[in-house]
mmCIF file of C-alpha atoms and ligand atoms in Angstrom:
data_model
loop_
_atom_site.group_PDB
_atom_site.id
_atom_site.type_symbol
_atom_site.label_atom_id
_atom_site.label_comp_id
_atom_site.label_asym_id
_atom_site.label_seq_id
_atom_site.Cartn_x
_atom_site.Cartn_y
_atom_site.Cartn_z
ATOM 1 C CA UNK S 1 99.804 73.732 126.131
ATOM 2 C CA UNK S 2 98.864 77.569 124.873
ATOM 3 C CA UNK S 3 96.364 77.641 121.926
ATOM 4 C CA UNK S 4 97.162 79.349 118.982
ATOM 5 C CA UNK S 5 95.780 80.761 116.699
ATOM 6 C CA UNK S 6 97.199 82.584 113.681
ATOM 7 C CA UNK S 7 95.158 85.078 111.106
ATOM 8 C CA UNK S 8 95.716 84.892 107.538
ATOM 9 C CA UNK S 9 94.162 86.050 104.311
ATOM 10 C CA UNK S 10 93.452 83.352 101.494
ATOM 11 C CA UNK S 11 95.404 83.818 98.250
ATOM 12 C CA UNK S 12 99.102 85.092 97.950
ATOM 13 C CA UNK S 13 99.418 85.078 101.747
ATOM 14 C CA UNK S 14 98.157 82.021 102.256
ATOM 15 C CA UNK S 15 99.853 80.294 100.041
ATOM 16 C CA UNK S 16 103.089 81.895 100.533
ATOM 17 C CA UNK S 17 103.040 81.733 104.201
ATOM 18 C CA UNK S 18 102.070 77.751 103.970
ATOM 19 C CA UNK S 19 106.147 76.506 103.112
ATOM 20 C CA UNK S 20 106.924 78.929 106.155
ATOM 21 C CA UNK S 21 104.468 77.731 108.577
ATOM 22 C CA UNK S 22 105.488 74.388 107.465
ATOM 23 C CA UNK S 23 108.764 74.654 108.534
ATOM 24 C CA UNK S 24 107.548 75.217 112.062
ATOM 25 C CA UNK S 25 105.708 71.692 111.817
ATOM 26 C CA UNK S 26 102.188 73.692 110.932
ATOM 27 C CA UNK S 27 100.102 72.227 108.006
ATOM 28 C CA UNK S 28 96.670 72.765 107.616
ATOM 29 C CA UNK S 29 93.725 70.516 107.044
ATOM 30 C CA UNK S 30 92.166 72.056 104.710
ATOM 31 C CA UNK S 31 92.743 74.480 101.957
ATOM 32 C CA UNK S 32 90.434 77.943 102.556
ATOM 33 C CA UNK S 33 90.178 78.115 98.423
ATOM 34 C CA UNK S 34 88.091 75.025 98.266
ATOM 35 C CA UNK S 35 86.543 75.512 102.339
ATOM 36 C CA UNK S 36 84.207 78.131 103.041
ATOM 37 C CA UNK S 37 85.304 77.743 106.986
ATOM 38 C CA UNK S 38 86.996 80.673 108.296
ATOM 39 C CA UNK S 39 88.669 78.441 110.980
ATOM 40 C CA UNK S 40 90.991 75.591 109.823
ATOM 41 C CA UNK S 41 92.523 73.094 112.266
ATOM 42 C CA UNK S 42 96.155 72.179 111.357
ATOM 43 C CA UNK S 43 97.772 68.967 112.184
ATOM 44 C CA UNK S 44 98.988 70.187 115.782
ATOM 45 C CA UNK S 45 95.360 70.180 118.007
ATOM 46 C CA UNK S 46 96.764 73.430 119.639
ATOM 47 C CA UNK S 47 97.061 75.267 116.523
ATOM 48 C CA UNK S 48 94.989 77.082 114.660
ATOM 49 C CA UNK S 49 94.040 79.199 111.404
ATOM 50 C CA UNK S 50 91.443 81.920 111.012
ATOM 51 C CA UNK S 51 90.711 83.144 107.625
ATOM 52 C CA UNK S 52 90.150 87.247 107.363
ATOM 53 C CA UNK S 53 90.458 89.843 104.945
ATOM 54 C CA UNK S 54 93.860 91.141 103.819
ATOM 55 C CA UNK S 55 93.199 94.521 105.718
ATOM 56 C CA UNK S 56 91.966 92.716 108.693
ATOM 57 C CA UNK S 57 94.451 90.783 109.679
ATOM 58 C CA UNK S 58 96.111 93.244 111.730
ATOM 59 C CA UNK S 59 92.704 94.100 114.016
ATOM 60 C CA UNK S 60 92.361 90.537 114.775
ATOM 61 C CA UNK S 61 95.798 90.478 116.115
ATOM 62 C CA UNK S 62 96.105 94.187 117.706
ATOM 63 C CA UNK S 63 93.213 92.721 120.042
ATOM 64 C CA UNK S 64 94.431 88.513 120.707
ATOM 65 C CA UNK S 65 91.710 87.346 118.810
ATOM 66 C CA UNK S 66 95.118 85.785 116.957
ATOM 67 C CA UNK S 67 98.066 85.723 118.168
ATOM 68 C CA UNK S 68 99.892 85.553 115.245
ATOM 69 C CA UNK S 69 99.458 86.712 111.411
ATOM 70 C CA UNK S 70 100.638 87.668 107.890
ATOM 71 C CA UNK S 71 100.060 91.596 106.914
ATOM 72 C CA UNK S 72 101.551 93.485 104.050
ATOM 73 C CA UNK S 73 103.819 96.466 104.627
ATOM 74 C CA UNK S 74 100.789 98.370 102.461
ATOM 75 C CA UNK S 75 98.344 97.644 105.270
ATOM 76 C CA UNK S 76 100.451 98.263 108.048
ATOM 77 C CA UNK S 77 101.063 101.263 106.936
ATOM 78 C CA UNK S 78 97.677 102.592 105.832
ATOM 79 C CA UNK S 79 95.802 100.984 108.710
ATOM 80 C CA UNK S 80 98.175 101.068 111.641
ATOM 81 C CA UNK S 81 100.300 98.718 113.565
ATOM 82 C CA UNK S 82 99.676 99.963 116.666
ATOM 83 C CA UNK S 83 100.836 97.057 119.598
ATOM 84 C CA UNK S 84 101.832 94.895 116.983
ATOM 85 C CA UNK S 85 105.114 93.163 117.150
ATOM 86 C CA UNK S 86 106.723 92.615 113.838
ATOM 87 C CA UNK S 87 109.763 90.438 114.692
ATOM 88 C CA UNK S 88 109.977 89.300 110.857
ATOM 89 C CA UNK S 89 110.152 90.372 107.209
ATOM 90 C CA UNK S 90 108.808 87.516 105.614
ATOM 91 C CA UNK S 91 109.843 88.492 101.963
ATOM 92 C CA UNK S 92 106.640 86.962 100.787
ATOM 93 C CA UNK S 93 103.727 88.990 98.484
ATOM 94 C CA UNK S 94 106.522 91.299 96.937
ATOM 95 C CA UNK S 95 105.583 93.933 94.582
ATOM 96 C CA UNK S 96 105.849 97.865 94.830
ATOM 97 C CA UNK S 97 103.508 100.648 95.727
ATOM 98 C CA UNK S 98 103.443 102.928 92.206
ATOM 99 C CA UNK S 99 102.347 105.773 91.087
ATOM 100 C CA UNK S 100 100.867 105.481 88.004
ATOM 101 C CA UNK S 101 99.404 107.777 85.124
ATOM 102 C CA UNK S 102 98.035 106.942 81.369
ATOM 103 C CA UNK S 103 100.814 106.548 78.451
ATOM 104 C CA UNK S 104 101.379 109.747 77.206
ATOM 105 C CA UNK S 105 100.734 111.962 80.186
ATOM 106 C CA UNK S 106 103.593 113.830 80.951
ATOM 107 C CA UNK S 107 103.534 113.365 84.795
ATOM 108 C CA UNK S 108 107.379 115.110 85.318
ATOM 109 C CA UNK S 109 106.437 118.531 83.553
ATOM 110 C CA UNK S 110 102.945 118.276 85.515
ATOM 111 C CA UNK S 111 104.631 117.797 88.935
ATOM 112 C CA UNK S 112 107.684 120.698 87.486
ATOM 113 C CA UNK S 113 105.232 123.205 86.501
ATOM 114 C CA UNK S 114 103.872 122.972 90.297
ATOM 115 C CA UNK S 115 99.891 121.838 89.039
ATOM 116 C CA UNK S 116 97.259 119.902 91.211
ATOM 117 C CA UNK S 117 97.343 116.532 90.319
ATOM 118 C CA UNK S 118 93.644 114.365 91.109
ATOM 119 C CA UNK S 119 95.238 111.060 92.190
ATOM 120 C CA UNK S 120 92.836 108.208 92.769
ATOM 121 C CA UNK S 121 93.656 105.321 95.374
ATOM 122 C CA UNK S 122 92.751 102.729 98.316
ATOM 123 C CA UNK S 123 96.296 104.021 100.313
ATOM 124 C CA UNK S 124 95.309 107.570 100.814
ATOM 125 C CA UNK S 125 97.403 107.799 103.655
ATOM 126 C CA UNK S 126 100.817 106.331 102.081
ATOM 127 C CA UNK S 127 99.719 108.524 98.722
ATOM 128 C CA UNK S 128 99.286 111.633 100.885
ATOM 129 C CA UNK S 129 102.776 111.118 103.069
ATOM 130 C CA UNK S 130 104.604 110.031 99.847
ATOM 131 C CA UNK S 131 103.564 113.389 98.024
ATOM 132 C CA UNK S 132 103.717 115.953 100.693
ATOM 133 C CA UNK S 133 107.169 114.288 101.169
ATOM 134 C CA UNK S 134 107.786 115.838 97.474
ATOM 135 C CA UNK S 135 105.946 118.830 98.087
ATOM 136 C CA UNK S 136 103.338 118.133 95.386
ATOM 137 C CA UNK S 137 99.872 119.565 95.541
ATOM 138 C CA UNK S 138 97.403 116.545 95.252
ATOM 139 C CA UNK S 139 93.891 116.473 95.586
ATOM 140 C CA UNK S 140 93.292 112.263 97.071
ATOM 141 C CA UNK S 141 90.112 110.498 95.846
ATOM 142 C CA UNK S 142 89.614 107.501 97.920
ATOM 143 C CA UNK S 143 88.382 104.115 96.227
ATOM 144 C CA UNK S 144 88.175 100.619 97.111
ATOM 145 C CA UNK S 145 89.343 98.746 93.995
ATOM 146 C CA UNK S 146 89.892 98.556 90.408
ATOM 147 C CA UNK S 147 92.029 102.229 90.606
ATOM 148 C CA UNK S 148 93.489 101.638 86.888
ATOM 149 C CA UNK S 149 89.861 102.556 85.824
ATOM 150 C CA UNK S 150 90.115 105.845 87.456
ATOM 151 C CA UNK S 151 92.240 107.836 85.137
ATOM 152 C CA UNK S 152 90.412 105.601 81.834
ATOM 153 C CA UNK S 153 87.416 107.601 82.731
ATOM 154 C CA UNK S 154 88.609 110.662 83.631
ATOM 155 C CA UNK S 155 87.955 110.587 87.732
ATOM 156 C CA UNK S 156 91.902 110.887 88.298
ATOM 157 C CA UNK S 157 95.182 112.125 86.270
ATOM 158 C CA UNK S 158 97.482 109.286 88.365
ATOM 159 C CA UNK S 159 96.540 106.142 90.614
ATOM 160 C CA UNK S 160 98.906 104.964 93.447
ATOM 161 C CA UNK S 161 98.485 101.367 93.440
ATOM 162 C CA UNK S 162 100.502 97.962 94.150
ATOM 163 C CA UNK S 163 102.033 96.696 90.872
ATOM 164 C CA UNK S 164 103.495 93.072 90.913
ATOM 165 C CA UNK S 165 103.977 91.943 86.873
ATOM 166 C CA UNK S 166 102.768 95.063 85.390
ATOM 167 C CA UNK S 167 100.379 92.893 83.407
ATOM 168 C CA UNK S 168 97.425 94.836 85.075
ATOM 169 C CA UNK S 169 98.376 98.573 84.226
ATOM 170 C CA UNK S 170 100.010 97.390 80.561
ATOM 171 C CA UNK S 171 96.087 95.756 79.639
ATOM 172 C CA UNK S 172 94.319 99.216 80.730
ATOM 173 C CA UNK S 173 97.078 101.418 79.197
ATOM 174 C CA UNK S 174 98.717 102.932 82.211
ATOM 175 C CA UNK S 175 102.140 103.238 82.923
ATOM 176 C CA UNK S 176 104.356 103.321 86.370
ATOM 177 C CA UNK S 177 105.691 106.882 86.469
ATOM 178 C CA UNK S 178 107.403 106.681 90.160
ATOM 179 C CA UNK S 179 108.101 104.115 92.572
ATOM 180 C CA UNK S 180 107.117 105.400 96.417
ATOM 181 C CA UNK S 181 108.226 101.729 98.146
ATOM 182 C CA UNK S 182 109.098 98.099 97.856
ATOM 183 C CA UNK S 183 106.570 96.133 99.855
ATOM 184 C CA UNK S 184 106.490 92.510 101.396
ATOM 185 C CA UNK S 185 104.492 90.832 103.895
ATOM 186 C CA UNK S 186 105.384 90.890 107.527
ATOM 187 C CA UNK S 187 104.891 88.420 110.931
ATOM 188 C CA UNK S 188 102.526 90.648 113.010
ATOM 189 C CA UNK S 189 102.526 89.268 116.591
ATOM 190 C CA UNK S 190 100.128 90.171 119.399
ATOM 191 C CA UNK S 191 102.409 92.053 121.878
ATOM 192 C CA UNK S 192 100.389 90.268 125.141
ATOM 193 C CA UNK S 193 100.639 86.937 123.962
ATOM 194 C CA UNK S 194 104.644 86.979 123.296
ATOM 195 C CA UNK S 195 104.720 87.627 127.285
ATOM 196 C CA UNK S 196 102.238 84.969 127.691
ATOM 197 C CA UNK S 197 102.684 82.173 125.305
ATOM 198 C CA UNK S 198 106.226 82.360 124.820
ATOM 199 C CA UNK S 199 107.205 79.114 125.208
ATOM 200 C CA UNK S 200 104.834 78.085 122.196
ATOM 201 C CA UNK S 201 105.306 80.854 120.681
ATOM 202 C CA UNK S 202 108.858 81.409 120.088
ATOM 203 C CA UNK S 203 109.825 77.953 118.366
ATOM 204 C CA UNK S 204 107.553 79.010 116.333
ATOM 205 C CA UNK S 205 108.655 82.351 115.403
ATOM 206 C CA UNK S 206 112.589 80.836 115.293
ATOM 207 C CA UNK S 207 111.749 78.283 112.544
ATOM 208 C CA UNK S 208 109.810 80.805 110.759
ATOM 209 C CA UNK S 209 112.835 83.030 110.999
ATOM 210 C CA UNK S 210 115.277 80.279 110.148
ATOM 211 C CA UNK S 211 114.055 79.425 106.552
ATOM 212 C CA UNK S 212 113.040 83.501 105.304
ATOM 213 C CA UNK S 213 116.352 84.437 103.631
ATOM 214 C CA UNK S 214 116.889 87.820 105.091
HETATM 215 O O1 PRT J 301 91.888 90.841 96.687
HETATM 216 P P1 PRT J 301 91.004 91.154 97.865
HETATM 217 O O2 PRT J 301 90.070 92.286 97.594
HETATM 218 O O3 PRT J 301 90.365 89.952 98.469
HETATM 219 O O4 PRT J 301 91.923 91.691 99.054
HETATM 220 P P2 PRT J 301 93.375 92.267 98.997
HETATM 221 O O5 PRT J 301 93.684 92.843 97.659
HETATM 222 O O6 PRT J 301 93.536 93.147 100.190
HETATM 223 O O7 PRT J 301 94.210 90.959 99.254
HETATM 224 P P3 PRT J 301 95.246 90.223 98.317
HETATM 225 O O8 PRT J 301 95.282 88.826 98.814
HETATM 226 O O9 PRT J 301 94.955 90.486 96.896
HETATM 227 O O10 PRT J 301 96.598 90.968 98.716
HETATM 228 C C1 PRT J 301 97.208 90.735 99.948
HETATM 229 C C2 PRT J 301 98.568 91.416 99.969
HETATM 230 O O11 PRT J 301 99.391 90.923 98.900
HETATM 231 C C3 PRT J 301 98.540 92.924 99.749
HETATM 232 O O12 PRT J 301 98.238 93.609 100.949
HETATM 233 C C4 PRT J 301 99.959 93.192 99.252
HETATM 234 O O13 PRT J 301 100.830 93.398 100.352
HETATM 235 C C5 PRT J 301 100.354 91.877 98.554
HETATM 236 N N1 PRT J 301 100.425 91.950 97.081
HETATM 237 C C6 PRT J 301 101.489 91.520 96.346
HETATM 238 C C7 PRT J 301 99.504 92.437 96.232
HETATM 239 C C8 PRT J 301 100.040 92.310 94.940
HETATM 240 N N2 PRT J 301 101.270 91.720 95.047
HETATM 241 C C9 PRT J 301 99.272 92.753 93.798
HETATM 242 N N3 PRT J 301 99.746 92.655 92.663
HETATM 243 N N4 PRT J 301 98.276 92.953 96.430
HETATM 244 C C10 PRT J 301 97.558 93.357 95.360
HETATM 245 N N5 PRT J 301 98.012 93.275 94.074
HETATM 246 C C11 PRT J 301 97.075 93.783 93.011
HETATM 247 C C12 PRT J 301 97.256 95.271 92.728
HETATM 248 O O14 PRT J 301 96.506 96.061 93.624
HETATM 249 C C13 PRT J 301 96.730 95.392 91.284
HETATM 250 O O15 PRT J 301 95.331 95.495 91.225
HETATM 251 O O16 PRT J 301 97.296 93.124 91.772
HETATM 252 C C14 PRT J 301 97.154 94.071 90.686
HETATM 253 C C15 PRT J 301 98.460 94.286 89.974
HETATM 254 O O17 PRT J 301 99.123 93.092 89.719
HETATM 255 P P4 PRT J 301 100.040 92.947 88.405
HETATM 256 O O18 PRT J 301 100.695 91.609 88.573
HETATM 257 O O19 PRT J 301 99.121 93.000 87.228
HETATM 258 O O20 PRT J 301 101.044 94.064 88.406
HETATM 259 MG MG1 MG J 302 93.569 91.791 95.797
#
């Protein structure tokens, strides 16, 4: 029997991926909130799961150190999903990539009168596609978290960030002045190990596919 071993964050995509996973007979032994191991057996000895960063999960499969994983469309796309298979839209971890600017700044006229707009984010590549797309002159300022603070203090006019409820911008005064995508979290699959491991692989995939409502 193939070993498998399948990379996940901890949070939304761990617990959203757990009703899918369990659907394929997968449940694991432990809960990674309350664990500080970063590997957690399941109930099926062959199968695995490794605990990694959000943004990491794609590395650890683009090289077989997991064979399977969880990524949002926001980190495919900044980071690359190079040799990655992507067989399924899992429809889990919604929420939409925004730009966003504080109440009262008139983003339209800014981006009408043609001006150079200091947008502060963590996707600097989506941010820079999505504006060259609209032909609008940005300078990027790349940060690692917390972007709503960026226009608060006067580092950035807008922020292109992930907005779910809203709650976040709404409690630092920011609104959502244009949506650049809808984004969910996708099955990443190392491309080696479908040729490989098929056999354990594919029920796997199948019973995944059979309970996401596409
Ligand atoms: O949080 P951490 O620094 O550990 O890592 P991470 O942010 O990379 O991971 P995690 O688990 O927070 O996010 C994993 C994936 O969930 C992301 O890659 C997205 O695809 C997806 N997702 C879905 C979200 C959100 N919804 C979301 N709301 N990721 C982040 N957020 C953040 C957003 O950046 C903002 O700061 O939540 C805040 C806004 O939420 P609302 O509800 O106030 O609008
Ligand atoms: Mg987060």
């Amino acid at each position: 029997m193939n070993r498998i071993t399948i990379a996940l964050s901890k949070g939304r995509i761990f617990d959203e991926t757990m009703p899918l996973l369990a659907a394929a007979g997968i449940v694991p032994s432990e809960d990674p909130q309350s664990s500080r191991r970063l590997i957690i057996p399941t109930n099926r000895d062959e199968v695995r799961i490794v605990i990694v960063r959000a943004t990491d999960a794609p590395t650890y499969v683009q090289y077989g150190a997991a064979d399977l994983g969880v990524a949002g469309k926001d980190v495919l796309l900044e980071h690359g999903s190079e040799g990655l298979y992507q067989p399924i839209d899992l429809r889990i971890a919604q929420c939409r990539m925004m730009v966003a600017v504080p109440a009262g700044f008139d983003y339209l006229n800014v981006v009408r009168q043609g001006a150079r707009l200091k947008v502060a984010t963590k996707y600097v590549n989506i941010a820079r596609e999505h504006f060259a797309n609209k032909g609008v002159h940005v300078d990027l300022i790349k940060l690692y978290g917390s972007m709503e603070l960026a226009p608060l203090v006067g580092l950035a006019d807008a922020i292109v960030d992930l907005v779910s409820t809203g709650s976040t911008l709404k409690a630092n005064n920011l609104v959502a002045c244009e949506q650049i995508m809808d984004i969910s979290a996708r099955l990443i699959v190392n491309q080696a190990a479908l040729k490989l491991k098929r056999e354990s692989l594919m029920p796997i995939l199948d019973a995944i596919a059979g309970v996401v409502e596409q």
